[in-house]
Coordinates of C-alpha atoms (C1' of nucleotides) in Angstrom, one line a residue:
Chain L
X175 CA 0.0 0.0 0.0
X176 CA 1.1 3.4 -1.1
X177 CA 1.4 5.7 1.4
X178 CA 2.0 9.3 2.0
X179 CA 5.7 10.0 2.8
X180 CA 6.1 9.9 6.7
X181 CA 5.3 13.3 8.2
X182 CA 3.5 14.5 5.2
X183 CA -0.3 14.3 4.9
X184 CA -3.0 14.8 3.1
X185 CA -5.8 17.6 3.6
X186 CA -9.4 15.8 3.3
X187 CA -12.7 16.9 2.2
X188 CA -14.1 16.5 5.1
X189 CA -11.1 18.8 7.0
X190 CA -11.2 21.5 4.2
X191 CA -13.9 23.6 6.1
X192 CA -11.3 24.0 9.2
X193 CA -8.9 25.2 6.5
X194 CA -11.1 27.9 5.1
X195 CA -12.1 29.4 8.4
X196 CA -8.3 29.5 9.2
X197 CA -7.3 31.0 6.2
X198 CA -10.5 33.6 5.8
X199 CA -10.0 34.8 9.3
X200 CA -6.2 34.9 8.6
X201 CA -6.3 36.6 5.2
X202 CA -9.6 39.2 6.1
X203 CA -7.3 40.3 9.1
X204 CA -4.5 40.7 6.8
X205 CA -6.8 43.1 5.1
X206 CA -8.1 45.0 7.3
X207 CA -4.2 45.9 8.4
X208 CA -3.0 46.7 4.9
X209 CA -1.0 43.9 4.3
X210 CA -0.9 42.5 0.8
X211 CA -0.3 39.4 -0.4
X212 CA 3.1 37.4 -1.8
X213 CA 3.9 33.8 -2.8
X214 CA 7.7 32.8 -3.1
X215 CA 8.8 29.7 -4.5
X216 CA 9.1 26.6 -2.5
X217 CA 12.7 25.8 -2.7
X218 CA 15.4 28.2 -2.6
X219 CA 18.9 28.9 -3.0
X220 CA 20.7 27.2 -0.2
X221 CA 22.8 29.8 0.7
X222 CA 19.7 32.4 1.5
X223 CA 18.5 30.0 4.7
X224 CA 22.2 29.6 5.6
X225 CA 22.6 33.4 5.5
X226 CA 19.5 33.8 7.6
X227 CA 18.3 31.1 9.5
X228 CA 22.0 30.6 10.8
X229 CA 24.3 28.0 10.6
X230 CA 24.5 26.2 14.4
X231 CA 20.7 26.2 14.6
X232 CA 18.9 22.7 14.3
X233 CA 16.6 23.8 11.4
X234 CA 19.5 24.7 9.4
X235 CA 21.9 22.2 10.6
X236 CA 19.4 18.6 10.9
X237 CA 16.4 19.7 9.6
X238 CA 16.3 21.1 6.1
X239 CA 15.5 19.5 2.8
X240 CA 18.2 20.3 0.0
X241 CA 19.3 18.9 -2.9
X242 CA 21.4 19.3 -5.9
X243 CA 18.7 19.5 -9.0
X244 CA 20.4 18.5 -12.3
X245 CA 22.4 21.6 -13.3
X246 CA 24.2 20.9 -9.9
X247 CA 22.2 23.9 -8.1
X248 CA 22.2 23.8 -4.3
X249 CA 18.5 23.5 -3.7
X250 CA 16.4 23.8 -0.2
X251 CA 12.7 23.6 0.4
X252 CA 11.8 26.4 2.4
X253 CA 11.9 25.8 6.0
X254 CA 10.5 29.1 7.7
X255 CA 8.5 32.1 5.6
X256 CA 10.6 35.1 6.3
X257 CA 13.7 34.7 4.5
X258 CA 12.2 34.4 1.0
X259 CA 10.0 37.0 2.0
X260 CA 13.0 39.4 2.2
X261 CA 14.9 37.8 -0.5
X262 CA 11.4 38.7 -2.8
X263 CA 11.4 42.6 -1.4
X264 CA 14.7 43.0 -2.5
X265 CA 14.4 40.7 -5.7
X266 CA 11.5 43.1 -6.5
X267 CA 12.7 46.3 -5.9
X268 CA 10.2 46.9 -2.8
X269 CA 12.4 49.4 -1.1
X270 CA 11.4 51.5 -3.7
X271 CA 7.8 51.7 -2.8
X272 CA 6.4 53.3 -0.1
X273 CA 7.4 52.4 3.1
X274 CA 6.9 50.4 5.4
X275 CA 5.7 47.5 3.0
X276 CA 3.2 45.4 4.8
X277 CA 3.2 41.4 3.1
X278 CA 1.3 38.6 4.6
X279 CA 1.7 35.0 3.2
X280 CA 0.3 30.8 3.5
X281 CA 2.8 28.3 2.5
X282 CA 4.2 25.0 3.1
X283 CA 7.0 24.9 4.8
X284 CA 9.3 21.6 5.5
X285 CA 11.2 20.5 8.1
X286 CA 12.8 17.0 8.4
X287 CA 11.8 16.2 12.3
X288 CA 10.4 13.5 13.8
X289 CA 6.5 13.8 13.3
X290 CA 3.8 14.1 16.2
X291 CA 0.7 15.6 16.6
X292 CA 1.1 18.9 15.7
X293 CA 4.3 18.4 14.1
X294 CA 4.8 17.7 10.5
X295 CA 7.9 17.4 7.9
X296 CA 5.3 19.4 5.9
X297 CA 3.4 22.1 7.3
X298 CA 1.8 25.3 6.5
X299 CA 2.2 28.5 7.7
X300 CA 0.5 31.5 8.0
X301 CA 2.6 34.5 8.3
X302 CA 2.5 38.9 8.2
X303 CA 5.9 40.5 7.9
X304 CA 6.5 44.5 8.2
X305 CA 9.6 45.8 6.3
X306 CA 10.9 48.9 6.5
X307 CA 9.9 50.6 9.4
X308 CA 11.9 50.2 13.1
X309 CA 9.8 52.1 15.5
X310 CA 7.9 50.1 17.9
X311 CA 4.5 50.7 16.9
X312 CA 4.3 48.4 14.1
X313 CA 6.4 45.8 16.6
X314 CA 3.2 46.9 18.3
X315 CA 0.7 46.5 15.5
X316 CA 2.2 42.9 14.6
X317 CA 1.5 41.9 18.2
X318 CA -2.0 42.9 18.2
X319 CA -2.8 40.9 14.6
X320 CA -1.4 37.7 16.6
X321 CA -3.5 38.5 19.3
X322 CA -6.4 39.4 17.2
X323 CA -5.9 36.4 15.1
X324 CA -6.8 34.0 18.1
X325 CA -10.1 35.4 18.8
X326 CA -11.1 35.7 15.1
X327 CA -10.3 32.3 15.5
X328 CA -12.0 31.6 17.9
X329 CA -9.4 30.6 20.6
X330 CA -9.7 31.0 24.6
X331 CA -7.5 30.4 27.4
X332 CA -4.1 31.0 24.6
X333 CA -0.8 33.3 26.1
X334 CA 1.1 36.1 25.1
X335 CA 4.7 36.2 25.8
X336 CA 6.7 39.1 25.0
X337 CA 10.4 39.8 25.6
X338 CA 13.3 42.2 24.6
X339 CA 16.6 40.3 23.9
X340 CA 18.5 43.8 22.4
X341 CA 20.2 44.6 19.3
X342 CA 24.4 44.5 17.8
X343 CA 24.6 47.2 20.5
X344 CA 23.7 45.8 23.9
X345 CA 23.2 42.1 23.2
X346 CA 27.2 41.3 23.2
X347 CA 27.5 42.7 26.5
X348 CA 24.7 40.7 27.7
X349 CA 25.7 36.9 26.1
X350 CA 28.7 38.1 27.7
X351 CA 26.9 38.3 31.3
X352 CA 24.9 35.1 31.2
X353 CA 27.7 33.3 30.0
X354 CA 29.7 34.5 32.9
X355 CA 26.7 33.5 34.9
X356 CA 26.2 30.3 34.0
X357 CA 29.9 29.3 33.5
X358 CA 30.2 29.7 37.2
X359 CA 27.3 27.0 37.6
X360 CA 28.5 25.1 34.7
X361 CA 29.0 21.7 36.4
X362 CA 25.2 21.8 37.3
X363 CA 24.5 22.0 33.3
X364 CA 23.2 19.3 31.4
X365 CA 24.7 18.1 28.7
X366 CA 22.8 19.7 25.9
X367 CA 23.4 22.8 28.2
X368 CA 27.1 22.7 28.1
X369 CA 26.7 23.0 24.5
X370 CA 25.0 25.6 24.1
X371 CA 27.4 27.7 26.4
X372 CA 29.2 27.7 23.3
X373 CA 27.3 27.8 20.4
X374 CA 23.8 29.6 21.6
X375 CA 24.1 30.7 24.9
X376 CA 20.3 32.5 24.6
X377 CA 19.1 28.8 24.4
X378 CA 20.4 28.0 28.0
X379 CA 17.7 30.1 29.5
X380 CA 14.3 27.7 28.2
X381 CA 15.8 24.5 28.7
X382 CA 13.3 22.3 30.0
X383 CA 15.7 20.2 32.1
X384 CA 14.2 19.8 35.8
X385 CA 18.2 20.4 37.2
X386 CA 18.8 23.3 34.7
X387 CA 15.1 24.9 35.7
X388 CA 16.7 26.6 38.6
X389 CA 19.8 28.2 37.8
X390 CA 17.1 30.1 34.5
X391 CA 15.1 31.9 37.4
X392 CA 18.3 33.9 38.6
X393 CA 20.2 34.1 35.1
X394 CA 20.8 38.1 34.5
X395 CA 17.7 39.2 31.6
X396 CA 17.9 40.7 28.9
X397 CA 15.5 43.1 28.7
X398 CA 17.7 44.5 31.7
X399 CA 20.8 44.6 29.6
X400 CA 19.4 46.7 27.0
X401 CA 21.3 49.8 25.8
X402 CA 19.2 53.1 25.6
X403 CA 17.5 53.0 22.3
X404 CA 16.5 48.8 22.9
X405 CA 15.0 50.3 26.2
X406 CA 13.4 53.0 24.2
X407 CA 12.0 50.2 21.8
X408 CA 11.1 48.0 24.4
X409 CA 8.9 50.8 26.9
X410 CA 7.5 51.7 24.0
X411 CA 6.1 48.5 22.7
X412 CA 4.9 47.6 26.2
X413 CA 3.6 51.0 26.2
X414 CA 1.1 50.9 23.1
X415 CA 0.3 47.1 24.0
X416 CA -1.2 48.7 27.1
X417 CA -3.3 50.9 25.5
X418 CA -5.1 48.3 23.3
X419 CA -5.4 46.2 26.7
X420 CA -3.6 43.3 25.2
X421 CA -2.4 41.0 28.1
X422 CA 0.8 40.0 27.6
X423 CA 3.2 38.3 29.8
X424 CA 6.7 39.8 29.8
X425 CA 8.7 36.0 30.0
X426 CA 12.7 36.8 30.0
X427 CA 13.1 33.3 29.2
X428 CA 11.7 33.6 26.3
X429 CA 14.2 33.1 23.3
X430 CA 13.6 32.4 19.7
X431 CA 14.9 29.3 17.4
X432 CA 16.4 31.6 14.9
X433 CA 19.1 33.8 14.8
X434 CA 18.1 36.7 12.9
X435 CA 16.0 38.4 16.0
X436 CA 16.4 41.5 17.7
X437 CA 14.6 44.0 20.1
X438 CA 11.2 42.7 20.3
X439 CA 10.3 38.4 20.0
X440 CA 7.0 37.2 21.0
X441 CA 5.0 33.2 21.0
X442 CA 1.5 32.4 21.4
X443 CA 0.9 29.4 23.6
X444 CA -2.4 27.4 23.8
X445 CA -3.9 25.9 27.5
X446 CA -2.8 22.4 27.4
X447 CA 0.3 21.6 28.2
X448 CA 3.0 19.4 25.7
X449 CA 6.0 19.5 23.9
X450 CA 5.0 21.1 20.2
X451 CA 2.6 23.9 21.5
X452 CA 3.8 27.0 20.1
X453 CA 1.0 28.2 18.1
X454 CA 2.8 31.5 16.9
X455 CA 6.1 33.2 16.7
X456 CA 7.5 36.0 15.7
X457 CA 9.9 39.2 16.3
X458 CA 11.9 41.9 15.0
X459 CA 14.9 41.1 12.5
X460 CA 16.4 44.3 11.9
X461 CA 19.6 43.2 10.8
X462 CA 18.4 40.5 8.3
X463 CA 18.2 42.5 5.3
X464 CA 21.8 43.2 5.7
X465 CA 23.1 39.7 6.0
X466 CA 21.4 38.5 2.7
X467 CA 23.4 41.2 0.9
X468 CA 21.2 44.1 0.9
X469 CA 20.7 47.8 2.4
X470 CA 20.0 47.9 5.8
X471 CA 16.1 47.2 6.3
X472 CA 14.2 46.8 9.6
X473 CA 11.6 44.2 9.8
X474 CA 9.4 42.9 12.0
X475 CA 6.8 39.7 11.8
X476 CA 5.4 36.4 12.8
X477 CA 4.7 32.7 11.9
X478 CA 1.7 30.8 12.7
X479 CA 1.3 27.0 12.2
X480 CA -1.8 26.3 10.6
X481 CA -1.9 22.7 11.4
X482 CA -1.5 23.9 15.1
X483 CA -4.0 26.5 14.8
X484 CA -6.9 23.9 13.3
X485 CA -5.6 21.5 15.8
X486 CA -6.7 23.8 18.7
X487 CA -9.8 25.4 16.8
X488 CA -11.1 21.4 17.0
X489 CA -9.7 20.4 20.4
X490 CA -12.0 23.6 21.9
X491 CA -14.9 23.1 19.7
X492 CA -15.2 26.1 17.7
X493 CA -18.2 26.2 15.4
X494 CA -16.9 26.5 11.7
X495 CA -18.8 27.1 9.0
X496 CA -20.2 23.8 7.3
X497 CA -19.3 23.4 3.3
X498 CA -22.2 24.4 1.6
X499 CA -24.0 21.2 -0.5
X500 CA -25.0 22.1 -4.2
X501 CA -28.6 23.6 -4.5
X502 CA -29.1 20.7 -7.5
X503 CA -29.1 16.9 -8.0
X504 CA -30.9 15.9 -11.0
X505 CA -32.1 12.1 -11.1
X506 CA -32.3 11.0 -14.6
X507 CA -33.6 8.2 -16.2
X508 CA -33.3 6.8 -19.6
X509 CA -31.1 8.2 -22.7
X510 CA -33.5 11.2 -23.7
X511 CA -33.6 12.0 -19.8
X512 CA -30.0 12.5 -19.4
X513 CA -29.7 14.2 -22.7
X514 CA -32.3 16.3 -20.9
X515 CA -30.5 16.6 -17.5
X516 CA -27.4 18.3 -19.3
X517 CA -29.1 20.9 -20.8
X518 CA -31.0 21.8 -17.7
X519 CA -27.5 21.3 -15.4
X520 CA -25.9 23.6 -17.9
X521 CA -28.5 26.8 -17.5
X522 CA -29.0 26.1 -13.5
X523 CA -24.8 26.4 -13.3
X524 CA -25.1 29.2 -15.7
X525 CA -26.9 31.3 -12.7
X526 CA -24.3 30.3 -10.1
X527 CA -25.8 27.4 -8.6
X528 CA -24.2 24.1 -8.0
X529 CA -25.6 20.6 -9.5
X530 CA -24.8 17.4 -8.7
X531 CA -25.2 14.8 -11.6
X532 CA -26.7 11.0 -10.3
X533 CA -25.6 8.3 -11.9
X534 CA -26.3 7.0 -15.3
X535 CA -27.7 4.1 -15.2
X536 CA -28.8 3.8 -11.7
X537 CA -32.6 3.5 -10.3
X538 CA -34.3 6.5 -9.5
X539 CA -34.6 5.4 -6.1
X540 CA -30.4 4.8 -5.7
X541 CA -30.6 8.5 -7.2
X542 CA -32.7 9.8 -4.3
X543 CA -30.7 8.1 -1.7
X544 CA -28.1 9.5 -3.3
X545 CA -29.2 13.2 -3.1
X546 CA -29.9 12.4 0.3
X547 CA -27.3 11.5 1.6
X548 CA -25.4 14.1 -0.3
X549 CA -27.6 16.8 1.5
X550 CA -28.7 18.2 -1.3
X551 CA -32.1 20.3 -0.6
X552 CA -33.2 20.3 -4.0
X553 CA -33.6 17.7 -6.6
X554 CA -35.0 17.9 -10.3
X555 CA -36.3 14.1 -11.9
X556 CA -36.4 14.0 -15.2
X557 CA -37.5 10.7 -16.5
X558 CA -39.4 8.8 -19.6
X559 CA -42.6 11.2 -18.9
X560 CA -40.4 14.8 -18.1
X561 CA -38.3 13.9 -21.6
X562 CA -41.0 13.2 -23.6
X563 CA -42.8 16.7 -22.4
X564 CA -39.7 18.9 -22.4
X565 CA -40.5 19.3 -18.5
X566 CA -38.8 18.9 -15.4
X567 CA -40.2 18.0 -11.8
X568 CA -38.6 19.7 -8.9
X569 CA -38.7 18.1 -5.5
X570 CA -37.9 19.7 -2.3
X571 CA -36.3 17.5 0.0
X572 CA -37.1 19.1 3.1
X573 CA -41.1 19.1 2.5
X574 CA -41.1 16.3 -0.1
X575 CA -43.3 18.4 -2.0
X576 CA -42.5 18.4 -5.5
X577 CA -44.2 19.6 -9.2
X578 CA -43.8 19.4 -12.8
X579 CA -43.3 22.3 -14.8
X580 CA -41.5 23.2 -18.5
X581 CA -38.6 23.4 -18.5
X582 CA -38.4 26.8 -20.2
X583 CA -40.2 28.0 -17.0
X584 CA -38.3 26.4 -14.6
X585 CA -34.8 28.2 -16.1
X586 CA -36.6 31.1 -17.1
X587 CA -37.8 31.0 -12.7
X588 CA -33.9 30.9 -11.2
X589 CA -32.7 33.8 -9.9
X590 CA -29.8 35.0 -12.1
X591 CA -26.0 34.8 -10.9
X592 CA -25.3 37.8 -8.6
X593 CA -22.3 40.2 -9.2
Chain G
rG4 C1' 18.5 12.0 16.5
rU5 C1' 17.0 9.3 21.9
rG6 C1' 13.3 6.5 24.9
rA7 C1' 8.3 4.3 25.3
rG8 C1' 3.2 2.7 23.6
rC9 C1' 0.3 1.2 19.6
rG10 C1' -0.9 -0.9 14.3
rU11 C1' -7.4 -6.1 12.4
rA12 C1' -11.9 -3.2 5.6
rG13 C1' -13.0 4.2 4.5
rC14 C1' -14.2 4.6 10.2
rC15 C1' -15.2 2.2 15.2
rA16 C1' -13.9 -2.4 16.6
rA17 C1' -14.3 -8.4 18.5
rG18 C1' -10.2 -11.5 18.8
rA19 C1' -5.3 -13.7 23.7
rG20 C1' -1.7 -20.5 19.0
rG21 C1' -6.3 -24.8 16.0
rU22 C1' -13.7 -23.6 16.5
rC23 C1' -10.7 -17.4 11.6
rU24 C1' -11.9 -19.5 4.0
rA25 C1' -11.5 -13.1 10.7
rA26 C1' -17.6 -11.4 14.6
rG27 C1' -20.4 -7.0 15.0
rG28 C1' -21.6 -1.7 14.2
rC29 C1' -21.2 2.9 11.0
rG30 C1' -20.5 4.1 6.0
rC31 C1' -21.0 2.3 0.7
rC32 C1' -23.8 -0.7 -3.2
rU33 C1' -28.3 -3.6 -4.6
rG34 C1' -33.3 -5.1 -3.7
rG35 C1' -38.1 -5.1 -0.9
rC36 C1' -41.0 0.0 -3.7
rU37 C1' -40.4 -2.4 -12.5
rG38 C1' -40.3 6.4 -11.4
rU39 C1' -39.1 8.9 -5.6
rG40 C1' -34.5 9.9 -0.4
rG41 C1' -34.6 10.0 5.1
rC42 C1' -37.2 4.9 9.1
rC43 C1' -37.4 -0.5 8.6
rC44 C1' -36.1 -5.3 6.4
rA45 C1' -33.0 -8.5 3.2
rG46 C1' -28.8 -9.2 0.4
rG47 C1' -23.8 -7.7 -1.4
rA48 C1' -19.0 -5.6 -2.0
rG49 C1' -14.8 -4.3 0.8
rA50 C1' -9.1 -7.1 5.0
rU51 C1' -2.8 -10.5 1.5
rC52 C1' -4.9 -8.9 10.2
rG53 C1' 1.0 -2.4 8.5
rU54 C1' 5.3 -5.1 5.8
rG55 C1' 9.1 -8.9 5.8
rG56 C1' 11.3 -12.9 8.1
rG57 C1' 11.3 -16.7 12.0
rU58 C1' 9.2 -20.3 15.9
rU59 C1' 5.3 -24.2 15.4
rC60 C1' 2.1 -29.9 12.7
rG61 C1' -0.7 -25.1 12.9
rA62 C1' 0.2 -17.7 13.8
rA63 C1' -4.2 -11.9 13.5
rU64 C1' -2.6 -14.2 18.2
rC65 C1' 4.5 -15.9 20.1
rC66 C1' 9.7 -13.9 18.6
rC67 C1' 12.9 -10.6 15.5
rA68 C1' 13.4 -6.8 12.0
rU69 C1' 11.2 -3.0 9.3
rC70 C1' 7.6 0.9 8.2
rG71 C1' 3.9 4.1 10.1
rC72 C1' 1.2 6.6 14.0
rU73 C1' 1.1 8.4 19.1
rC74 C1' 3.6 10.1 23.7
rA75 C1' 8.0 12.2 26.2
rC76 C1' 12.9 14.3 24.9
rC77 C1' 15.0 17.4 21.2
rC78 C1' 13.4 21.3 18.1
rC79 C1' 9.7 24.5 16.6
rA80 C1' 4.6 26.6 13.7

RNA sequence: GUGAGCGUAGCCAAGAGGUCUAAGGCGCCUGGCUGUGGCCCAGGAGAUCGUGGGUUCGAAUCCCAUCGCUCACCCCA
């Protein structure tokens, strides 16, 4: 038995309505922010995720797809949103327009992990990305459209948590002060711990590690270390999150998987509890621009997980909107009643509605069980008696009342397509 | 990448070495109603018991491997 390939899946029928609330409540906020729509490529050059995402990060290091295609290009399918999304403003000439340029995105994104709930090697993300402006209010303005996304949504009970972790300035002087601090305790690290002492020294502060847990709680923060204009940044943000009464949770643990953050970074967390629960990420990336080769560009965004966010929508029982049945089946019988059937499936489409075709060849009565069970409210029999006449009877499924009229009548009655 | 649990038709599942050419329910198809759905009744299709190997006279059932899913770790959306 074929299968799909492990940690890819396949999106149902039956899911699809999850999907489209996600996405309509995702892209209508989009809207109603300004932010415009782009699509980049699946696979990229190598060299732009080991430029941003960082080399001596997992996702770059274990978990990326890349290949060599056959002119011997260095190929990797995109493993996070942002990258290509600054790759494409450049690429296009977007500093050029008027700025700040406000983009929003859906896209797969792969990841070679080991799968879970809630954790695929294909996934899709939902993402808003701010380029070219630095001042805190649109740090500010990307917070609220994660917060505002979870109630459009539908969520309760998720968290806000929102930290400072500086910029070129102040953060060297910091990594220099909890490195200090936890090279002092380092015989009480764990191994992984030890680690990243050297190669991430950020990451020390959320290991989950029961004996590293207490040594975090002390550890000097950063959004204490923060030279004056990161402070600036940082009370301001705080400031206008206030004002829209948005409750966030300053958390100076909080650190993010990538290295291209600065100043402000922010997650979304749902009640339960569990490994894979970050619904939403994001932060500022002001120096991002500049490491993929072009002019100094502030930036500020998140990511959202849309298999996470339908997960959640389902576990708390949201009410979705149901995918709407076609208004038409039409039962037909006999060769001059289908011939029938397509003309009059033809001008009922013609005004917008949707038809479902029965079977040729099955009974009338395997037709109406299937219009039943289809959900379909309306259905139009056209047999031996309807062909012969050039008529059509209509049958309401809901009242079982039906009648026979000409056809001509019954097009001629539709309501025409609106718009 | 590490550790653990699970794996019987599209779905839910009975099954614990021979009575399994694998029960039952949902769903699907057909008929009862030669042109009328939903309820009821009858019949039918659909499973190499995840896959491969082994033990045994005999394996869905025991063992090993492998694949997949789930949980924890790791990582992150």
């Amino acid at each position: 038995m074929l299968r799909a390939p492990r940690g890819a899946r396949d999106i149902r029928p039956d899911e699809q309505k999850y999907w489209r609330h996600v996405e309509g409540k995702a892209a209508d906020l989009a809207r109603r922010h300004g932010f415009r729509r782009l699509d980049t490529p699946v696979f990229e050059d190598s060299s732009l995720f080991a430029r941003s995402v960082g080399a001596g990060t997992d996702i770059l290091d274990k978990e990326t797809y890349s290949f060599l295609d056959r002119g011997g290009d260095s190929l990797t399918l995109r493993p996070e949103g942002t990258a290509p999304v600054c790759r494409a403003y450049m690429e296009g000439g977007m500093g050029s327009l008027p700025q700040p340029v406000r983009l929003y995105y859906f896209c797969p994104v792969f990841r070679y992990d080991r799968p879970q709930a809630g954790r695929y090697r294909q996934h899709h993300q939902f993402g808003v990305e701010v380029l070219g402006d630095g001042s805190p209010l649109v740090d500010a303005e990307v917070v609220r459209m994660a917060w505002a996304l979870m109630a459009d949504l539908g969520l309760k009970d998720v968290s806000l948590l929102v930290n400072s972790i500086g910029d070129s300035q102040c953060r060297p002087g910091y990594v220099r002060e909890l490195r200090a601090y936890y090279s002092e305790r380092a015989g009480r690290l764990c191994a992984d711990c030890k680690q990243r002492l050297d190669n991430n020294p950020l990451r020390l502060l959320d290991c989950k590690k029961e004996s590293c847990r207490p040594m975090q709680e002390d550890a000097p923060a950063s959004s204490e270390h923060l030279c004056a204009d990161c402070r600036e940044h940082w009370d301001y943000l705080r400031r206008y999150l206030d004002v829209m009464e948005i409750p966030y949770a300053v958390n100076h643990r909080l650190v993010r998987g990538l290295d291209y953050y600065t100043h402000t970074v922010f997650e979304i967390l749902p009640p339960e509890e569990g490994a894979q629960t970050t619904l939403l990420g994001g932060g500022r990336y002001d120096g991002l621009m500049e490491q993929l080769g072009g002019r100094p560009t502030p930036g500020v965004g998140f990511a959202t997980g849309m298999e996470r966010l339908i997960l959640n929508v389902q576990r708390q029982g949201v009410a979705v909107a149901e995918e709407e049945a076609p208004r038409y089946f039409i039962a037909a019988l006999g060769d001059e009643g289908v011939e029938l059937a397509l003309e009059i499936a033809d001008g009922v489409r013609a005004t917008g509605a949707g038809v479902t075709m029965g079977s040729r060849g099955r009974s009338l009565r395997g037709q109406m069980r299937n219009a039943g069970s289809l959900g379909i409210p309306q259905v139009i029999i056209i047999g031996r008696d309807e062909a012969a006449a050039g008529s059509v009877t209509l049958r309401d499924m809901t009242t079982g009342r039906q009648s026979t009229v000409p056809k001509g009548e019954f097009l001629g009655g539709l309501q025409p397509p609106s718009g």
